[in-house]
Amino acid sequence: VSTNVTGIIRSLHRYGNSTTIAQLGKGDMQIIEMNIPPKSRLIEEKARIPNATIITIYRKNEIIIPDETTVFKKNDTVIAIVKTENLQAVATIIAGK
């Protein structure tokens, strides 16, 4: 019997600079991990990414649950959930290209 919980497929797949750390359901959602590069256009911007929900940001060994005042800093590690169909666009945005 497959449920959302038992339907989670754990993995470590790379897509560009992002790492998929889990797939949900039948692979239609991904939980990804990606670093904000030092020259990203996202640095000092509000922590929002179109077509993704940011779960947490790791910054200097600190876990940050983003709110409306949170901004990205260089070398932040972002954990986000994204629809598989939006993965490429979200990875491009996080890379700051």
PDB file of N, CA, C and O in Angstrom, residues 4 7 9 22-31 81-87:
ATOM      1  N   ASN A   4       1.626   8.798   0.963  1.00  0.00           N
ATOM      2  CA  ASN A   4       2.640   9.831   0.781  1.00  0.00           C
ATOM      3  C   ASN A   4       3.895   9.520   1.576  1.00  0.00           C
ATOM      4  O   ASN A   4       4.993   9.751   1.109  1.00  0.00           O
ATOM      5  N   GLY A   7       5.497   6.498   0.042  1.00  0.00           N
ATOM      6  CA  GLY A   7       5.820   6.800  -1.348  1.00  0.00           C
ATOM      7  C   GLY A   7       7.064   7.642  -1.507  1.00  0.00           C
ATOM      8  O   GLY A   7       7.477   7.936  -2.617  1.00  0.00           O
ATOM      9  N   ILE A   9      10.702   8.315  -1.989  1.00  0.00           N
ATOM     10  CA  ILE A   9      11.846   7.555  -2.488  1.00  0.00           C
ATOM     11  C   ILE A   9      13.093   8.351  -2.143  1.00  0.00           C
ATOM     12  O   ILE A   9      13.296   9.437  -2.662  1.00  0.00           O
ATOM     13  N   ALA A  22      15.213  13.862  -1.922  1.00  0.00           N
ATOM     14  CA  ALA A  22      14.046  12.984  -1.823  1.00  0.00           C
ATOM     15  C   ALA A  22      13.084  13.299  -2.947  1.00  0.00           C
ATOM     16  O   ALA A  22      13.008  14.433  -3.426  1.00  0.00           O
ATOM     17  N   GLN A  23      12.384  12.270  -3.384  1.00  0.00           N
ATOM     18  CA  GLN A  23      11.286  12.424  -4.336  1.00  0.00           C
ATOM     19  C   GLN A  23      10.017  12.030  -3.602  1.00  0.00           C
ATOM     20  O   GLN A  23      10.012  11.064  -2.843  1.00  0.00           O
ATOM     21  N   LEU A  24       8.959  12.771  -3.825  1.00  0.00           N
ATOM     22  CA  LEU A  24       7.695  12.486  -3.155  1.00  0.00           C
ATOM     23  C   LEU A  24       6.699  11.918  -4.147  1.00  0.00           C
ATOM     24  O   LEU A  24       6.705  12.279  -5.327  1.00  0.00           O
ATOM     25  N   GLY A  25       5.824  11.064  -3.619  1.00  0.00           N
ATOM     26  CA  GLY A  25       4.792  10.459  -4.457  1.00  0.00           C
ATOM     27  C   GLY A  25       5.405   9.626  -5.558  1.00  0.00           C
ATOM     28  O   GLY A  25       6.287   8.822  -5.324  1.00  0.00           O
ATOM     29  N   LYS A  26       4.974   9.885  -6.771  1.00  0.00           N
ATOM     30  CA  LYS A  26       5.474   9.140  -7.926  1.00  0.00           C
ATOM     31  C   LYS A  26       6.575   9.904  -8.642  1.00  0.00           C
ATOM     32  O   LYS A  26       6.797   9.739  -9.827  1.00  0.00           O
ATOM     33  N   GLY A  27       7.254  10.769  -7.921  1.00  0.00           N
ATOM     34  CA  GLY A  27       8.347  11.524  -8.490  1.00  0.00           C
ATOM     35  C   GLY A  27       7.943  12.894  -8.992  1.00  0.00           C
ATOM     36  O   GLY A  27       8.731  13.576  -9.626  1.00  0.00           O
ATOM     37  N   ASP A  28       6.708  13.309  -8.672  1.00  0.00           N
ATOM     38  CA  ASP A  28       6.243  14.593  -9.176  1.00  0.00           C
ATOM     39  C   ASP A  28       6.679  15.770  -8.315  1.00  0.00           C
ATOM     40  O   ASP A  28       6.528  16.924  -8.714  1.00  0.00           O
ATOM     41  N   MET A  29       7.266  15.521  -7.150  1.00  0.00           N
ATOM     42  CA  MET A  29       7.809  16.567  -6.277  1.00  0.00           C
ATOM     43  C   MET A  29       9.210  16.144  -5.853  1.00  0.00           C
ATOM     44  O   MET A  29       9.475  14.966  -5.648  1.00  0.00           O
ATOM     45  N   GLN A  30      10.088  17.132  -5.708  1.00  0.00           N
ATOM     46  CA  GLN A  30      11.462  16.884  -5.301  1.00  0.00           C
ATOM     47  C   GLN A  30      11.788  17.757  -4.095  1.00  0.00           C
ATOM     48  O   GLN A  30      11.355  18.910  -4.032  1.00  0.00           O
ATOM     49  N   ILE A  31      12.549  17.224  -3.170  1.00  0.00           N
ATOM     50  CA  ILE A  31      13.155  18.041  -2.128  1.00  0.00           C
ATOM     51  C   ILE A  31      14.606  18.193  -2.554  1.00  0.00           C
ATOM     52  O   ILE A  31      15.312  17.196  -2.741  1.00  0.00           O
ATOM     53  N   ILE A  81      11.270  22.497  -1.591  1.00  0.00           N
ATOM     54  CA  ILE A  81      10.442  21.508  -2.270  1.00  0.00           C
ATOM     55  C   ILE A  81       9.931  22.150  -3.552  1.00  0.00           C
ATOM     56  O   ILE A  81       9.555  23.322  -3.571  1.00  0.00           O
ATOM     57  N   VAL A  82       9.969  21.370  -4.631  1.00  0.00           N
ATOM     58  CA  VAL A  82       9.628  21.902  -5.950  1.00  0.00           C
ATOM     59  C   VAL A  82       8.997  20.806  -6.800  1.00  0.00           C
ATOM     60  O   VAL A  82       9.354  19.636  -6.661  1.00  0.00           O
ATOM     61  N   LYS A  83       8.044  21.189  -7.640  1.00  0.00           N
ATOM     62  CA  LYS A  83       7.500  20.233  -8.597  1.00  0.00           C
ATOM     63  C   LYS A  83       8.606  19.861  -9.579  1.00  0.00           C
ATOM     64  O   LYS A  83       9.380  20.721 -10.013  1.00  0.00           O
ATOM     65  N   THR A  84       8.661  18.595  -9.938  1.00  0.00           N
ATOM     66  CA  THR A  84       9.687  18.119 -10.852  1.00  0.00           C
ATOM     67  C   THR A  84       9.688  18.920 -12.145  1.00  0.00           C
ATOM     68  O   THR A  84      10.756  19.261 -12.665  1.00  0.00           O
ATOM     69  N   GLU A  85       8.525  19.281 -12.638  1.00  0.00           N
ATOM     70  CA  GLU A  85       8.443  20.041 -13.894  1.00  0.00           C
ATOM     71  C   GLU A  85       9.084  21.425 -13.782  1.00  0.00           C
ATOM     72  O   GLU A  85       9.436  22.031 -14.794  1.00  0.00           O
ATOM     73  N   ASN A  86       9.268  21.943 -12.565  1.00  0.00           N
ATOM     74  CA  ASN A  86       9.880  23.261 -12.353  1.00  0.00           C
ATOM     75  C   ASN A  86      11.327  23.180 -11.881  1.00  0.00           C
ATOM     76  O   ASN A  86      11.939  24.214 -11.610  1.00  0.00           O
ATOM     77  N   LEU A  87      11.874  21.976 -11.780  1.00  0.00           N
ATOM     78  CA  LEU A  87      13.197  21.794 -11.187  1.00  0.00           C
ATOM     79  C   LEU A  87      14.278  22.585 -11.920  1.00  0.00           C
ATOM     80  O   LEU A  87      15.085  23.269 -11.296  1.00  0.00           O
TER      81      LEU A  87
END
